[in-house]
Every structure is written in C-alpha cells, then in structure tokens.
Amino acid sequence: MGMTKAFHWFASLAIGVAALSAPAFAKAPDGWSTDLEKAFVQAKAENKPILLEFTGSTWCPQCVIMTKNVFSKKEFVDAAKKKFILVELDIPFGGVTKDETGEDVEDKNTKYVKQYSVNEFPHVILIKPDGKEFTRFFAVDYPKIDLFLKHLDEALVKKDLD
C-alpha cells in the first residue's frame, strides 16, 4: 500500500471512529422517548402502539446512519408520531453515557435487549398498547423515510387483521 493510500485509509478510519463516538447521538432524537415504562402508560392512554428502536450509538455504523437519515428527520418523526409512541433504547457499550437521572444507559437498556431477545442492531419492534409484540424487523432494510413509513403502515394493516 502506497503512502498516499495508507494515509487515506487511516484518515477514513479515524473519521469513521470519530463519527461513531461523537456525542451527537448520545441522546434520542427530538420526538423520541428513552423511557419504555412511561411509553407503555402513554400508549395505553392514547391507544397507540409503540415503535421501539434498539440502537448502538457509539459502536454501530448502521445505527448512526439510520438515525441520521431516518429517525432524526422531522418528516419521519411527525408522520410516525401520528400512529406510534416512539421509543429509542441505546446500548452505547462502554458505560460512559448517563441518562437524565444519572443512571448508566447501557445498564438500564441491556435488560430490554435480553427481554426482547434482540441480536441485531438497529432493531425495531412494534408493540400493541397492551404490551403484545406484533412485528419486528432490521431497520436498515428500510433505509429511507418513505420506505420506512410505508413498512410501518403495512405492519399496522397486518396487525389489525390478526
């Protein structure tokens, strides 16, 4: 590998690592809750299902891309909030991120990873207000706002057929 290629490779690696460790995604995007228990109370009160997204803001490139391109966009949030309570649970490995109460985010959210048997990120689970899951999927299968919203609408139609 020539010196120029080596430099470009190293520079792109450094930029990628910096992007993953940037604090911009340390908190959920506007319009998203980080408290699943409160979301269940709200879901019952409003009779709306929950869109539960599991992310790894400090280590998962696909999660960072989905947040940047879909989950943080006002167009997506405004449309999705009409039909869902939006909840993001971040698993920022390394124990360095605290929530507003001072609790370690990784510790708090890892129990939900186990409870819902999540093994790929970013992972989305749609849950009825009564707590019953009705679908789950790998978020990057729908990498654009319009595709993601269409998939959500299709999932709602199937849910109502059950």
mmCIF file of C-alpha atoms in Angstrom:
data_model
loop_
_atom_site.group_PDB
_atom_site.id
_atom_site.type_symbol
_atom_site.label_atom_id
_atom_site.label_comp_id
_atom_site.label_asym_id
_atom_site.label_seq_id
_atom_site.Cartn_x
_atom_site.Cartn_y
_atom_site.Cartn_z
ATOM 1 C CA MET A 1 0.000 0.000 0.000
ATOM 2 C CA GLY A 2 1.473 3.336 -1.033
ATOM 3 C CA MET A 3 1.930 6.168 1.422
ATOM 4 C CA THR A 4 -0.998 8.158 -0.038
ATOM 5 C CA LYS A 5 -3.357 5.161 0.059
ATOM 6 C CA ALA A 6 -2.269 4.352 3.596
ATOM 7 C CA PHE A 7 -2.945 7.929 4.672
ATOM 8 C CA HIS A 8 -6.409 7.943 3.067
ATOM 9 C CA TRP A 9 -7.258 4.605 4.673
ATOM 10 C CA PHE A 10 -6.130 5.844 8.085
ATOM 11 C CA ALA A 11 -7.937 9.175 7.661
ATOM 12 C CA SER A 12 -11.203 7.488 6.678
ATOM 13 C CA LEU A 13 -10.890 5.097 9.613
ATOM 14 C CA ALA A 14 -10.274 7.988 12.008
ATOM 15 C CA ILE A 15 -13.250 9.912 10.627
ATOM 16 C CA GLY A 16 -15.453 6.812 10.937
ATOM 17 C CA VAL A 17 -14.415 6.227 14.546
ATOM 18 C CA ALA A 18 -14.930 9.907 15.364
ATOM 19 C CA ALA A 19 -18.402 9.785 13.851
ATOM 20 C CA LEU A 20 -19.292 6.750 15.950
ATOM 21 C CA SER A 21 -18.020 8.283 19.158
ATOM 22 C CA ALA A 22 -19.470 11.741 18.534
ATOM 23 C CA PRO A 23 -21.909 12.748 21.273
ATOM 24 C CA ALA A 24 -24.497 13.974 18.769
ATOM 25 C CA PHE A 25 -26.445 10.722 19.109
ATOM 26 C CA ALA A 26 -25.866 10.218 22.824
ATOM 27 C CA LYS A 27 -29.476 11.245 23.401
ATOM 28 C CA ALA A 28 -32.532 10.218 21.467
ATOM 29 C CA PRO A 29 -33.582 12.406 18.544
ATOM 30 C CA ASP A 30 -36.298 15.004 19.131
ATOM 31 C CA GLY A 31 -39.707 13.388 19.395
ATOM 32 C CA TRP A 32 -38.380 10.109 20.814
ATOM 33 C CA SER A 33 -38.700 8.878 24.392
ATOM 34 C CA THR A 34 -35.997 6.861 26.153
ATOM 35 C CA ASP A 35 -38.293 5.511 28.887
ATOM 36 C CA LEU A 36 -40.125 2.354 27.847
ATOM 37 C CA GLU A 37 -42.198 2.117 31.023
ATOM 38 C CA LYS A 38 -43.574 5.650 30.579
ATOM 39 C CA ALA A 39 -44.182 4.879 26.907
ATOM 40 C CA PHE A 40 -46.417 1.934 27.848
ATOM 41 C CA VAL A 41 -48.503 4.242 30.066
ATOM 42 C CA GLN A 42 -48.774 6.760 27.218
ATOM 43 C CA ALA A 43 -49.560 4.010 24.663
ATOM 44 C CA LYS A 44 -52.487 2.786 26.765
ATOM 45 C CA ALA A 45 -53.767 6.319 27.379
ATOM 46 C CA GLU A 46 -53.605 7.227 23.671
ATOM 47 C CA ASN A 47 -54.409 3.715 22.366
ATOM 48 C CA LYS A 48 -51.335 3.784 20.121
ATOM 49 C CA PRO A 49 -48.731 1.097 19.527
ATOM 50 C CA ILE A 50 -45.090 1.623 20.431
ATOM 51 C CA LEU A 51 -42.279 1.762 17.899
ATOM 52 C CA LEU A 52 -39.319 0.505 19.937
ATOM 53 C CA GLU A 53 -35.920 1.016 18.306
ATOM 54 C CA PHE A 54 -32.753 -0.541 19.705
ATOM 55 C CA THR A 55 -29.578 1.280 18.698
ATOM 56 C CA GLY A 56 -25.864 1.319 19.440
ATOM 57 C CA SER A 57 -24.922 4.965 19.085
ATOM 58 C CA THR A 58 -21.230 4.531 19.894
ATOM 59 C CA TRP A 59 -20.366 1.346 18.024
ATOM 60 C CA CYS A 60 -22.934 0.545 15.312
ATOM 61 C CA PRO A 61 -22.356 2.344 11.983
ATOM 62 C CA GLN A 62 -25.736 1.217 10.620
ATOM 63 C CA CYS A 63 -27.450 2.667 13.693
ATOM 64 C CA VAL A 64 -25.748 6.019 13.215
ATOM 65 C CA ILE A 65 -26.758 6.062 9.539
ATOM 66 C CA MET A 66 -30.404 5.193 10.307
ATOM 67 C CA THR A 67 -30.575 7.893 12.983
ATOM 68 C CA LYS A 68 -29.068 10.457 10.625
ATOM 69 C CA ASN A 69 -31.134 9.528 7.556
ATOM 70 C CA VAL A 70 -34.487 8.491 9.061
ATOM 71 C CA PHE A 71 -35.059 8.566 12.828
ATOM 72 C CA SER A 72 -33.880 12.141 13.440
ATOM 73 C CA LYS A 73 -35.714 13.671 10.484
ATOM 74 C CA LYS A 74 -38.703 15.856 11.344
ATOM 75 C CA GLU A 75 -40.612 14.453 8.356
ATOM 76 C CA PHE A 76 -40.279 10.927 9.764
ATOM 77 C CA VAL A 77 -40.935 11.831 13.397
ATOM 78 C CA ASP A 78 -44.033 13.907 12.586
ATOM 79 C CA ALA A 79 -45.543 11.133 10.452
ATOM 80 C CA ALA A 80 -44.634 8.249 12.770
ATOM 81 C CA LYS A 81 -45.834 10.036 15.935
ATOM 82 C CA LYS A 82 -49.336 10.236 14.497
ATOM 83 C CA LYS A 83 -49.593 6.444 14.749
ATOM 84 C CA PHE A 84 -46.920 5.358 17.275
ATOM 85 C CA ILE A 85 -45.266 6.242 20.555
ATOM 86 C CA LEU A 86 -41.573 6.450 19.569
ATOM 87 C CA VAL A 87 -39.014 4.931 21.949
ATOM 88 C CA GLU A 88 -35.278 4.642 21.396
ATOM 89 C CA LEU A 89 -33.201 2.403 23.645
ATOM 90 C CA ASP A 90 -29.492 2.986 23.180
ATOM 91 C CA ILE A 91 -26.843 0.435 24.125
ATOM 92 C CA PRO A 92 -23.663 2.565 23.991
ATOM 93 C CA PHE A 93 -21.171 -0.100 25.079
ATOM 94 C CA GLY A 94 -18.526 1.237 27.392
ATOM 95 C CA GLY A 95 -20.628 2.533 30.285
ATOM 96 C CA VAL A 96 -19.901 6.191 29.638
ATOM 97 C CA THR A 97 -23.367 7.523 28.844
ATOM 98 C CA LYS A 98 -25.764 8.567 31.601
ATOM 99 C CA ASP A 99 -29.429 9.448 31.243
ATOM 100 C CA GLU A 100 -31.139 12.472 32.750
ATOM 101 C CA THR A 101 -31.463 10.663 36.109
ATOM 102 C CA GLY A 102 -27.742 9.799 36.191
ATOM 103 C CA GLU A 103 -28.357 6.105 35.510
ATOM 104 C CA ASP A 104 -25.984 4.281 33.165
ATOM 105 C CA VAL A 105 -27.829 3.949 29.836
ATOM 106 C CA GLU A 106 -26.159 0.661 28.875
ATOM 107 C CA ASP A 107 -27.096 -0.991 32.182
ATOM 108 C CA LYS A 108 -30.647 0.354 32.021
ATOM 109 C CA ASN A 109 -31.319 -0.755 28.441
ATOM 110 C CA THR A 110 -29.438 -4.072 28.306
ATOM 111 C CA LYS A 111 -32.246 -5.708 30.300
ATOM 112 C CA TYR A 112 -34.624 -4.872 27.440
ATOM 113 C CA VAL A 113 -32.215 -6.348 24.875
ATOM 114 C CA LYS A 114 -32.440 -9.609 26.837
ATOM 115 C CA GLN A 115 -36.187 -9.343 27.475
ATOM 116 C CA TYR A 116 -36.938 -8.874 23.764
ATOM 117 C CA SER A 117 -34.159 -11.219 22.514
ATOM 118 C CA VAL A 118 -32.598 -8.557 20.293
ATOM 119 C CA ASN A 119 -29.496 -9.789 18.490
ATOM 120 C CA GLU A 120 -29.057 -7.320 15.639
ATOM 121 C CA PHE A 121 -28.907 -3.543 15.516
ATOM 122 C CA PRO A 122 -30.631 -1.285 14.654
ATOM 123 C CA HIS A 123 -33.628 -3.411 15.562
ATOM 124 C CA VAL A 124 -37.263 -2.281 15.608
ATOM 125 C CA ILE A 125 -40.121 -3.929 17.477
ATOM 126 C CA LEU A 126 -43.726 -2.789 17.145
ATOM 127 C CA ILE A 127 -45.780 -3.381 20.287
ATOM 128 C CA LYS A 128 -49.521 -3.038 20.874
ATOM 129 C CA PRO A 129 -50.678 -0.802 23.737
ATOM 130 C CA ASP A 130 -51.415 -3.974 25.754
ATOM 131 C CA GLY A 131 -47.721 -4.945 25.535
ATOM 132 C CA LYS A 132 -48.016 -7.656 22.878
ATOM 133 C CA GLU A 133 -45.439 -7.520 20.102
ATOM 134 C CA PHE A 134 -46.899 -7.615 16.604
ATOM 135 C CA THR A 135 -43.812 -7.389 14.410
ATOM 136 C CA ARG A 136 -40.060 -6.840 14.437
ATOM 137 C CA PHE A 137 -37.512 -6.059 11.741
ATOM 138 C CA PHE A 138 -33.981 -4.930 10.977
ATOM 139 C CA ALA A 139 -34.243 -1.154 10.476
ATOM 140 C CA VAL A 140 -31.674 -0.918 7.686
ATOM 141 C CA ASP A 141 -33.988 -2.935 5.440
ATOM 142 C CA TYR A 142 -35.908 0.372 5.105
ATOM 143 C CA PRO A 143 -33.141 2.999 4.802
ATOM 144 C CA LYS A 144 -35.257 5.905 3.550
ATOM 145 C CA ILE A 145 -38.080 7.793 5.219
ATOM 146 C CA ASP A 146 -40.713 6.875 2.633
ATOM 147 C CA LEU A 147 -39.771 3.168 2.675
ATOM 148 C CA PHE A 148 -39.786 3.056 6.477
ATOM 149 C CA LEU A 149 -43.171 4.802 6.769
ATOM 150 C CA LYS A 150 -44.670 2.511 4.107
ATOM 151 C CA HIS A 151 -43.422 -0.537 6.017
ATOM 152 C CA LEU A 152 -44.960 0.810 9.237
ATOM 153 C CA ASP A 153 -48.316 1.322 7.505
ATOM 154 C CA GLU A 154 -48.201 -2.227 6.134
ATOM 155 C CA ALA A 155 -47.406 -3.584 9.604
ATOM 156 C CA LEU A 156 -50.383 -1.707 11.075
ATOM 157 C CA VAL A 157 -52.723 -3.187 8.446
ATOM 158 C CA LYS A 158 -51.459 -6.716 9.208
ATOM 159 C CA LYS A 159 -51.787 -6.092 12.961
ATOM 160 C CA ASP A 160 -55.439 -5.175 12.533
ATOM 161 C CA LEU A 161 -56.066 -8.383 10.560
ATOM 162 C CA ASP A 162 -54.922 -10.555 13.488
#
